[in-house]
Amino acid sequence: MFVLVEMVDTVRIPPWVFDRQLNDAIAEELNKKLANKVVYNVGLCICLYDITKLEDSYIFPGDGASHTKVHFRFVVFHPFLDEILAGKIKYCSQEGVHVTMGFFDDILIPPESLQQPAKFDEAEQVWVWEYETDEGAHDLYMDPGEEIRFRVADEVFVDTSPTGPAAAKTDAPAPPGQSTAPPAEESGEKKEAPYTLVVRTGTICEPGLGLLSWWNS
Amino acid sequence: MEVKNANAAMLSNYEVFKLLTDLKEQRRDAGKSKHSVGQQNLNTIMYETLKYLSKTPCSRQSPEIVKEFLSTMTHHKLTKAEKLQLLNHRPQTAVEIQLMVEESEERLSEEQIEELIQNVADVLPGDPEEEKVAAAADAEMDEGGDQS
C-alpha cells in the first residue's frame, strides 16, 4: 500500500525560523509542502520518512532566507497493480460504486467490474448483486458505510497544474471598473481528481472480493 | 523538485503506523506550531491514516513479530508482494489466501494452504474483540452439544 520515494528539492527557510535546528525546520517545510498532496505519477504523499543528505545552505542576494538542497525519502500511498485493499463504500452512482479509505477517497468500481449480474437500483441509489443459487435469487445490496475488499485494476493520474487563462472566454471586453470574472459554476469547470484508483471486485473466478459481510459466515 | 526513485522500497502498514504514531508523539511534545495553517494538511493526513491503520492487524504488530513472520514465511516460497499482503491483511480463510497468492491452486496444495493459514494465525496477533466473540460462539456450541 505504501512505498518509500526518494526525492530531491531545494527548501527555503525564512529568517524568522533560523533559531530552530536546521533538520527540524527542513522537515517541517517538506511536510508542509507535500503532506496530503498528490505528486503526478508518484502517488499521495503522506509524511516525511527521513532526510538522507543535506547539502550546503546558500543565501541569495535580495532574499534573507536560506536555500538548502535536500535529499529525502517520503512515505507515499501508491498501491501496486492487483493489490488487495479494504475500504468503505461512500456512495453508489450510475458510474459505479465509490469507495473511500478515509485518507484516500477517489476509488471507483465501474459497473462492469462488479460481481455479475449487477443492477443499479434507482430508487435507493445502490448497486445490487443478484446472486443466484439453487434456492432462488438473493439480492445483495452494496450499502454506503459497508466494508468492502477490492483489487486494484488501474490507476489514473491527471495533471491538475494550473493552465493559462482560457482563450477568449468572453466575447465583449468588459468596460474598466467592472469585474470580468466568469461565474464559478461554468459547465467547463470540473474539478478532476489528480489520482484515481480504478478497482474491481468481480471476475469470473475470484471469490472473496466485495462486501466483507458476504464472505464472513 | 525531482523524484529520484519513485519505488525505492515497499513499506508494511506496521512501519507506516509506527512512523505516524511516533510523529504524533513528537508533535504533541513540540506544541505550538501544529495548528498553523501550513500544518493543517499534515494533521489531516496523519489523523485519517492513523484512523484507518488502527483498525487493521498492523496496529497489533511489533518489529519482532514482523521478523518472526518473515522467517516463518521463507519456506512457503512466496514473493515479496504476497508476503506483504499477508502481513497487512492477516487472512484467516483459504479464500483470502487465494486472492493474495497468485496461482495458489498450482503452487500450494490444500495442506500447505492450511499450514499457511495456521502460521499466519499463530505469528500475527489477531483482533482480541473478534477472538472473544469466536470463543463465546464455540463455548455455546459445545454447551449445546453437551445438552443434547
CSV table of C-alpha atoms in Angstrom, one decimal:
chain,number,residue,atom,x,y,z
A,1,MET,CA,0.0,0.0,0.0
A,2,PHE,CA,2.8,2.5,1.0
A,3,VAL,CA,6.1,3.0,-0.8
A,4,LEU,CA,9.2,5.0,0.0
A,5,VAL,CA,10.0,7.6,-2.6
A,6,GLU,CA,13.4,9.2,-2.9
A,7,MET,CA,13.2,12.9,-3.8
A,8,VAL,CA,15.5,16.0,-4.1
A,9,ASP,CA,14.3,19.5,-3.5
A,10,THR,CA,15.6,22.9,-2.6
A,11,VAL,CA,14.0,24.1,0.7
A,12,ARG,CA,13.7,27.7,1.6
A,13,ILE,CA,14.0,28.5,5.3
A,14,PRO,CA,12.8,32.0,6.2
A,15,PRO,CA,14.9,34.0,8.6
A,16,TRP,CA,12.5,34.0,11.5
A,17,VAL,CA,12.9,30.2,11.7
A,18,PHE,CA,16.8,30.4,12.0
A,19,ASP,CA,16.7,29.8,15.7
A,20,ARG,CA,15.5,26.2,15.2
A,21,GLN,CA,17.6,23.3,14.3
A,22,LEU,CA,18.1,23.1,10.5
A,23,ASN,CA,16.9,19.5,10.3
A,24,ASP,CA,13.6,20.2,12.2
A,25,ALA,CA,12.9,23.4,10.1
A,26,ILE,CA,13.5,21.5,6.9
A,27,ALA,CA,11.4,18.5,8.0
A,28,GLU,CA,8.5,20.9,8.8
A,29,GLU,CA,8.8,22.7,5.4
A,30,LEU,CA,8.9,19.4,3.5
A,31,ASN,CA,5.8,18.2,5.3
A,32,LYS,CA,4.1,21.5,4.8
A,33,LYS,CA,4.8,21.3,1.0
A,34,LEU,CA,4.0,17.6,0.3
A,35,ALA,CA,1.7,16.1,3.0
A,36,ASN,CA,-1.7,15.1,1.7
A,37,LYS,CA,-0.8,16.2,-1.8
A,38,VAL,CA,-0.7,14.1,-4.9
A,39,VAL,CA,2.6,14.1,-6.9
A,40,TYR,CA,2.0,13.3,-10.6
A,41,ASN,CA,2.8,9.7,-11.4
A,42,VAL,CA,4.0,9.0,-7.9
A,43,GLY,CA,1.1,8.9,-5.5
A,44,LEU,CA,-0.5,10.5,-2.5
A,45,CYS,CA,2.3,11.8,-0.2
A,46,ILE,CA,1.7,11.0,3.5
A,47,CYS,CA,4.7,12.2,5.6
A,48,LEU,CA,8.5,12.6,5.6
A,49,TYR,CA,10.4,9.4,6.4
A,50,ASP,CA,13.9,10.8,6.8
A,51,ILE,CA,16.4,13.2,5.4
A,52,THR,CA,19.3,11.3,3.7
A,53,LYS,CA,21.5,14.2,2.7
A,54,LEU,CA,21.7,18.0,3.3
A,55,GLU,CA,23.9,20.0,1.0
A,56,ASP,CA,25.3,23.4,1.8
A,57,SER,CA,22.8,26.2,2.5
A,58,TYR,CA,23.1,29.4,0.5
A,59,ILE,CA,21.7,32.9,0.9
A,60,PHE,CA,21.0,34.8,-2.3
A,61,PRO,CA,21.0,38.5,-2.8
A,62,GLY,CA,17.7,40.2,-2.3
A,63,ASP,CA,16.3,37.3,-0.2
A,64,GLY,CA,17.1,36.9,3.5
A,65,ALA,CA,16.1,33.2,3.6
A,66,SER,CA,18.5,30.3,3.3
A,67,HIS,CA,18.1,27.8,0.4
A,68,THR,CA,19.2,24.2,1.0
A,69,LYS,CA,19.2,21.3,-1.4
A,70,VAL,CA,17.8,18.3,0.5
A,71,HIS,CA,17.8,14.6,-0.5
A,72,PHE,CA,15.0,12.9,1.5
A,73,ARG,CA,12.6,10.0,1.5
A,74,PHE,CA,8.9,10.4,1.7
A,75,VAL,CA,6.1,7.9,2.6
A,76,VAL,CA,3.7,7.7,-0.4
A,77,PHE,CA,0.4,5.9,-0.8
A,78,HIS,CA,0.8,4.0,-4.1
A,79,PRO,CA,-0.8,0.6,-4.2
A,80,PHE,CA,0.7,-1.8,-6.7
A,81,LEU,CA,-1.3,-3.4,-9.5
A,82,ASP,CA,-3.5,-6.3,-8.4
A,83,GLU,CA,-3.0,-5.4,-4.7
A,84,ILE,CA,-5.9,-6.3,-2.4
A,85,LEU,CA,-7.2,-3.4,-0.3
A,86,ALA,CA,-10.1,-2.8,2.1
A,87,GLY,CA,-12.3,0.3,2.4
A,88,LYS,CA,-15.8,1.5,3.0
A,89,ILE,CA,-18.5,2.3,0.4
A,90,LYS,CA,-19.0,6.0,0.2
A,91,TYR,CA,-22.0,6.1,-2.2
A,92,CYS,CA,-23.2,4.5,-5.4
A,93,SER,CA,-24.0,6.2,-8.7
A,94,GLN,CA,-24.5,5.4,-12.3
A,95,GLU,CA,-20.7,5.5,-12.8
A,96,GLY,CA,-20.3,2.7,-10.3
A,97,VAL,CA,-19.5,2.3,-6.6
A,98,HIS,CA,-17.4,5.0,-4.9
A,99,VAL,CA,-15.2,3.6,-2.2
A,100,THR,CA,-13.2,5.5,0.5
A,101,MET,CA,-10.3,4.6,2.7
A,102,GLY,CA,-10.6,7.6,5.0
A,103,PHE,CA,-7.3,9.2,3.9
A,104,PHE,CA,-8.0,8.5,0.2
A,105,ASP,CA,-11.3,8.9,-1.5
A,106,ASP,CA,-11.1,8.6,-5.2
A,107,ILE,CA,-11.6,4.9,-5.6
A,108,LEU,CA,-14.2,3.8,-8.2
A,109,ILE,CA,-15.6,0.4,-9.1
A,110,PRO,CA,-17.0,0.6,-12.6
A,111,PRO,CA,-20.2,-1.4,-13.1
A,112,GLU,CA,-18.5,-4.0,-15.4
A,113,SER,CA,-16.1,-4.8,-12.6
A,114,LEU,CA,-18.7,-5.7,-10.0
A,115,GLN,CA,-19.8,-9.2,-9.4
A,116,GLN,CA,-22.1,-10.1,-12.3
A,117,PRO,CA,-25.0,-9.9,-12.6
A,118,ALA,CA,-25.3,-6.5,-11.0
A,119,LYS,CA,-28.0,-3.9,-11.4
A,120,PHE,CA,-28.4,-0.3,-10.2
A,121,ASP,CA,-31.5,0.3,-8.0
A,122,GLU,CA,-32.6,3.8,-9.0
A,123,ALA,CA,-34.9,4.3,-6.1
A,124,GLU,CA,-32.4,3.6,-3.4
A,125,GLN,CA,-29.3,4.6,-5.4
A,126,VAL,CA,-27.4,1.4,-4.6
A,127,TRP,CA,-25.8,-1.3,-6.8
A,128,VAL,CA,-27.2,-4.8,-6.2
A,129,TRP,CA,-25.5,-8.1,-6.8
A,130,GLU,CA,-28.2,-10.6,-7.9
A,131,TYR,CA,-26.7,-13.8,-6.6
A,132,GLU,CA,-28.4,-16.9,-8.0
A,133,THR,CA,-28.4,-20.2,-6.1
A,134,ASP,CA,-30.5,-23.3,-6.5
A,135,GLU,CA,-33.0,-22.0,-4.0
A,136,GLY,CA,-33.5,-18.7,-5.8
A,137,ALA,CA,-32.1,-15.3,-6.4
A,138,HIS,CA,-30.7,-13.3,-3.4
A,139,ASP,CA,-30.3,-9.6,-3.8
A,140,LEU,CA,-27.1,-8.4,-2.1
A,141,TYR,CA,-27.1,-4.7,-1.7
A,142,MET,CA,-23.9,-2.6,-1.7
A,143,ASP,CA,-25.0,-0.1,1.0
A,144,PRO,CA,-22.9,3.0,2.0
A,145,GLY,CA,-20.8,2.5,5.1
A,146,GLU,CA,-20.3,-1.2,4.4
A,147,GLU,CA,-16.7,-2.5,4.5
A,148,ILE,CA,-15.6,-3.8,1.1
A,149,ARG,CA,-12.5,-5.7,-0.2
A,150,PHE,CA,-11.3,-4.9,-3.7
A,151,ARG,CA,-8.4,-5.5,-6.1
A,152,VAL,CA,-6.6,-2.6,-7.8
A,153,ALA,CA,-7.1,-2.8,-11.6
A,154,ASP,CA,-5.8,0.5,-12.8
A,155,GLU,CA,-4.6,3.9,-11.7
A,156,VAL,CA,-5.2,7.3,-13.4
A,157,PHE,CA,-3.1,10.3,-12.8
A,158,VAL,CA,-4.4,13.6,-14.1
A,159,ASP,CA,-2.1,16.7,-14.2
A,160,THR,CA,-4.0,19.3,-12.4
A,161,SER,CA,-1.4,22.1,-12.6
A,162,PRO,CA,-3.0,25.4,-13.4
A,163,THR,CA,-3.1,26.3,-17.1
A,164,GLY,CA,-3.0,29.8,-18.5
A,165,PRO,CA,-6.1,32.0,-18.8
A,166,ALA,CA,-8.8,30.4,-21.0
A,167,ALA,CA,-8.6,31.8,-24.5
A,168,ALA,CA,-11.3,34.4,-25.4
A,169,LYS,CA,-14.0,33.2,-23.0
A,170,THR,CA,-16.0,36.4,-23.1
A,171,ASP,CA,-16.8,38.0,-26.5
A,172,ALA,CA,-17.1,41.6,-25.5
A,173,PRO,CA,-14.4,43.1,-23.4
A,174,ALA,CA,-15.8,44.4,-20.1
A,175,PRO,CA,-15.6,48.2,-19.5
A,176,PRO,CA,-12.9,49.1,-17.0
A,177,GLY,CA,-14.1,49.2,-13.4
A,178,GLN,CA,-16.3,46.1,-13.7
A,179,SER,CA,-15.4,42.6,-12.7
A,180,THR,CA,-14.7,40.2,-15.5
A,181,ALA,CA,-14.6,37.0,-13.6
A,182,PRO,CA,-16.8,34.4,-15.2
A,183,PRO,CA,-19.4,32.8,-12.9
A,184,ALA,CA,-17.8,29.9,-10.9
A,185,GLU,CA,-20.4,27.3,-11.9
A,186,GLU,CA,-19.5,27.3,-15.6
A,187,SER,CA,-20.0,23.9,-17.2
A,188,GLY,CA,-16.4,23.7,-18.3
A,189,GLU,CA,-15.1,23.9,-14.8
A,190,LYS,CA,-15.0,20.4,-13.4
A,191,LYS,CA,-12.7,19.5,-10.5
A,192,GLU,CA,-10.8,16.4,-11.6
A,193,ALA,CA,-9.3,14.2,-9.0
A,194,PRO,CA,-5.5,14.2,-9.5
A,195,TYR,CA,-5.2,10.5,-8.6
A,196,THR,CA,-8.0,7.9,-9.1
A,197,LEU,CA,-7.9,4.2,-8.5
A,198,VAL,CA,-10.0,2.0,-10.7
A,199,VAL,CA,-10.6,-1.2,-8.9
A,200,ARG,CA,-12.7,-4.3,-9.3
A,201,THR,CA,-14.5,-6.8,-7.1
A,202,GLY,CA,-15.8,-9.2,-9.6
A,203,THR,CA,-14.1,-11.5,-12.0
A,204,ILE,CA,-15.3,-14.9,-13.2
A,205,CYS,CA,-13.2,-16.9,-10.7
A,206,GLU,CA,-12.5,-14.6,-7.8
A,207,PRO,CA,-14.4,-15.3,-4.7
A,208,GLY,CA,-13.5,-13.3,-1.7
A,209,LEU,CA,-13.9,-9.8,-3.1
A,210,GLY,CA,-16.8,-7.5,-2.3
A,211,LEU,CA,-18.5,-6.8,0.9
A,212,LEU,CA,-16.8,-8.5,3.9
A,213,SER,CA,-20.2,-9.5,5.2
A,214,TRP,CA,-20.8,-11.7,2.1
A,215,TRP,CA,-17.8,-13.9,2.9
A,216,ASN,CA,-17.6,-13.9,6.7
A,217,SER,CA,-20.1,-16.5,7.8
B,1,MET,CA,11.5,19.2,-7.1
B,2,GLU,CA,12.9,16.0,-8.6
B,3,VAL,CA,11.8,12.4,-8.0
B,4,LYS,CA,15.0,10.3,-7.8
B,5,ASN,CA,13.3,6.9,-7.3
B,6,ALA,CA,9.5,6.5,-7.2
B,7,ASN,CA,9.8,3.0,-5.8
B,8,ALA,CA,12.8,2.9,-3.5
B,9,ALA,CA,11.2,0.5,-1.0
B,10,MET,CA,7.9,-1.0,-0.1
B,11,LEU,CA,6.6,-0.3,3.4
B,12,SER,CA,4.4,-2.5,5.5
B,13,ASN,CA,1.4,-1.0,7.1
B,14,TYR,CA,3.0,-1.5,10.5
B,15,GLU,CA,6.0,0.6,9.6
B,16,VAL,CA,3.8,3.5,8.5
B,17,PHE,CA,1.7,3.1,11.6
B,18,LYS,CA,4.7,3.3,13.8
B,19,LEU,CA,6.1,6.3,12.0
B,20,LEU,CA,2.9,8.2,12.3
B,21,THR,CA,2.4,7.3,15.9
B,22,ASP,CA,6.0,8.5,16.7
B,23,LEU,CA,5.5,11.7,14.7
B,24,LYS,CA,2.3,12.4,16.6
B,25,GLU,CA,4.1,12.0,19.9
B,26,GLN,CA,6.8,14.3,18.7
B,27,ARG,CA,4.4,17.0,17.6
B,28,ARG,CA,2.4,16.7,20.8
B,29,ASP,CA,5.5,17.5,22.8
B,30,ALA,CA,6.6,20.3,20.5
B,31,GLY,CA,3.3,22.1,20.9
B,32,LYS,CA,2.9,25.5,19.3
B,33,SER,CA,3.3,25.2,15.6
B,34,LYS,CA,1.0,22.4,14.8
B,35,HIS,CA,-2.1,24.5,14.4
B,36,SER,CA,-0.7,26.9,11.9
B,37,VAL,CA,-2.4,27.0,8.5
B,38,GLY,CA,0.5,25.2,6.8
B,39,GLN,CA,0.4,22.2,9.1
B,40,GLN,CA,-3.3,21.5,8.5
B,41,ASN,CA,-2.6,19.1,5.6
B,42,LEU,CA,-0.2,17.1,7.7
B,43,ASN,CA,-2.6,16.9,10.6
B,44,THR,CA,-5.4,15.8,8.3
B,45,ILE,CA,-3.5,13.1,6.6
B,46,MET,CA,-1.9,11.8,9.8
B,47,TYR,CA,-5.3,11.6,11.5
B,48,GLU,CA,-7.1,9.9,8.7
B,49,THR,CA,-4.3,7.4,8.0
B,50,LEU,CA,-3.9,6.6,11.7
B,51,LYS,CA,-7.6,6.1,11.9
B,52,TYR,CA,-7.6,3.7,9.0
B,53,LEU,CA,-4.5,1.7,10.1
B,54,SER,CA,-5.6,1.3,13.7
B,55,LYS,CA,-8.5,-0.8,12.5
B,56,THR,CA,-6.1,-3.2,10.6
B,57,PRO,CA,-4.0,-6.0,12.0
B,58,CYS,CA,-0.9,-3.8,11.8
B,59,SER,CA,-1.8,-2.0,14.9
B,60,ARG,CA,-1.1,-5.1,17.0
B,61,GLN,CA,2.3,-5.9,15.4
B,62,SER,CA,5.8,-5.2,16.5
B,63,PRO,CA,9.2,-5.4,14.9
B,64,GLU,CA,9.9,-8.8,16.5
B,65,ILE,CA,6.6,-10.1,15.2
B,66,VAL,CA,7.3,-8.9,11.7
B,67,LYS,CA,10.8,-10.5,11.8
B,68,GLU,CA,9.4,-13.8,13.0
B,69,PHE,CA,6.6,-13.7,10.4
B,70,LEU,CA,9.1,-13.2,7.6
B,71,SER,CA,11.4,-16.1,8.8
B,72,THR,CA,8.3,-18.4,9.1
B,73,MET,CA,7.3,-17.5,5.6
B,74,THR,CA,10.6,-18.3,3.9
B,75,HIS,CA,9.9,-22.0,3.4
B,76,HIS,CA,6.5,-21.3,1.7
B,77,LYS,CA,8.3,-19.6,-1.2
B,78,LEU,CA,6.1,-16.6,-1.7
B,79,THR,CA,7.0,-13.4,-3.5
B,80,LYS,CA,7.7,-10.2,-1.6
B,81,ALA,CA,4.4,-8.6,-2.6
B,82,GLU,CA,2.5,-11.7,-1.4
B,83,LYS,CA,4.2,-11.8,2.0
B,84,LEU,CA,3.5,-8.1,2.3
B,85,GLN,CA,-0.2,-8.6,1.7
B,86,LEU,CA,-0.4,-11.5,4.1
B,87,LEU,CA,1.3,-9.3,6.7
B,88,ASN,CA,-1.0,-6.4,6.2
B,89,HIS,CA,-4.3,-8.3,6.0
B,90,ARG,CA,-3.8,-11.4,8.2
B,91,PRO,CA,-6.1,-13.7,6.1
B,92,GLN,CA,-8.0,-16.3,8.1
B,93,THR,CA,-9.6,-18.3,5.3
B,94,ALA,CA,-8.4,-20.2,2.2
B,95,VAL,CA,-10.5,-17.8,0.0
B,96,GLU,CA,-8.4,-14.9,1.2
B,97,ILE,CA,-5.2,-16.7,0.7
B,98,GLN,CA,-6.2,-17.5,-2.9
B,99,LEU,CA,-6.8,-13.8,-3.5
B,100,MET,CA,-3.4,-12.7,-2.2
B,101,VAL,CA,-1.2,-15.5,-3.5
B,102,GLU,CA,-1.2,-15.8,-7.3
B,103,GLU,CA,-2.0,-19.2,-8.8
B,104,SER,CA,-2.3,-20.6,-5.3
B,105,GLU,CA,-4.1,-23.8,-6.6
B,106,GLU,CA,-1.0,-24.7,-8.6
B,107,ARG,CA,1.7,-23.6,-6.2
B,108,LEU,CA,0.3,-24.7,-2.9
B,109,SER,CA,-1.5,-28.0,-2.0
B,110,GLU,CA,-4.5,-27.9,0.3
B,111,GLU,CA,-2.4,-28.9,3.3
B,112,GLN,CA,0.1,-26.2,2.5
B,113,ILE,CA,-2.7,-23.6,2.4
B,114,GLU,CA,-3.9,-24.9,5.8
B,115,GLU,CA,-0.4,-24.7,7.2
B,116,LEU,CA,-0.1,-21.2,5.8
B,117,ILE,CA,-3.3,-20.1,7.5
B,118,GLN,CA,-2.2,-21.7,10.7
B,119,ASN,CA,1.2,-19.9,10.6
B,120,VAL,CA,-0.4,-16.6,9.9
B,121,ALA,CA,-2.8,-17.0,12.8
B,122,ASP,CA,-0.1,-18.1,15.2
B,123,VAL,CA,2.5,-15.5,14.4
B,124,LEU,CA,0.4,-12.4,13.8
B,125,PRO,CA,-1.8,-11.3,16.7
B,126,GLY,CA,-5.5,-11.1,15.9
B,127,ASP,CA,-8.2,-8.8,17.0
B,128,PRO,CA,-9.0,-9.6,20.7
B,129,GLU,CA,-12.6,-8.5,20.2
B,130,GLU,CA,-13.2,-10.9,17.3
B,131,GLU,CA,-11.4,-13.7,19.2
B,132,LYS,CA,-13.7,-13.2,22.2
B,133,VAL,CA,-16.8,-13.4,20.0
B,134,ALA,CA,-15.4,-16.6,18.3
B,135,ALA,CA,-14.6,-18.1,21.7
B,136,ALA,CA,-18.0,-17.3,23.1
B,137,ALA,CA,-19.7,-18.9,19.9
B,138,ASP,CA,-17.5,-22.0,20.3
B,139,ALA,CA,-18.4,-22.3,24.0
B,140,GLU,CA,-22.1,-22.1,23.1
B,141,MET,CA,-21.8,-24.8,20.5
B,142,ASP,CA,-20.0,-27.1,23.0
B,143,GLU,CA,-22.7,-26.5,25.6
B,144,GLY,CA,-25.4,-27.2,23.0
B,145,GLY,CA,-23.6,-30.5,22.2
B,146,ASP,CA,-23.4,-31.5,25.8
B,147,GLN,CA,-27.1,-30.7,26.5
B,148,SER,CA,-28.4,-32.8,23.5
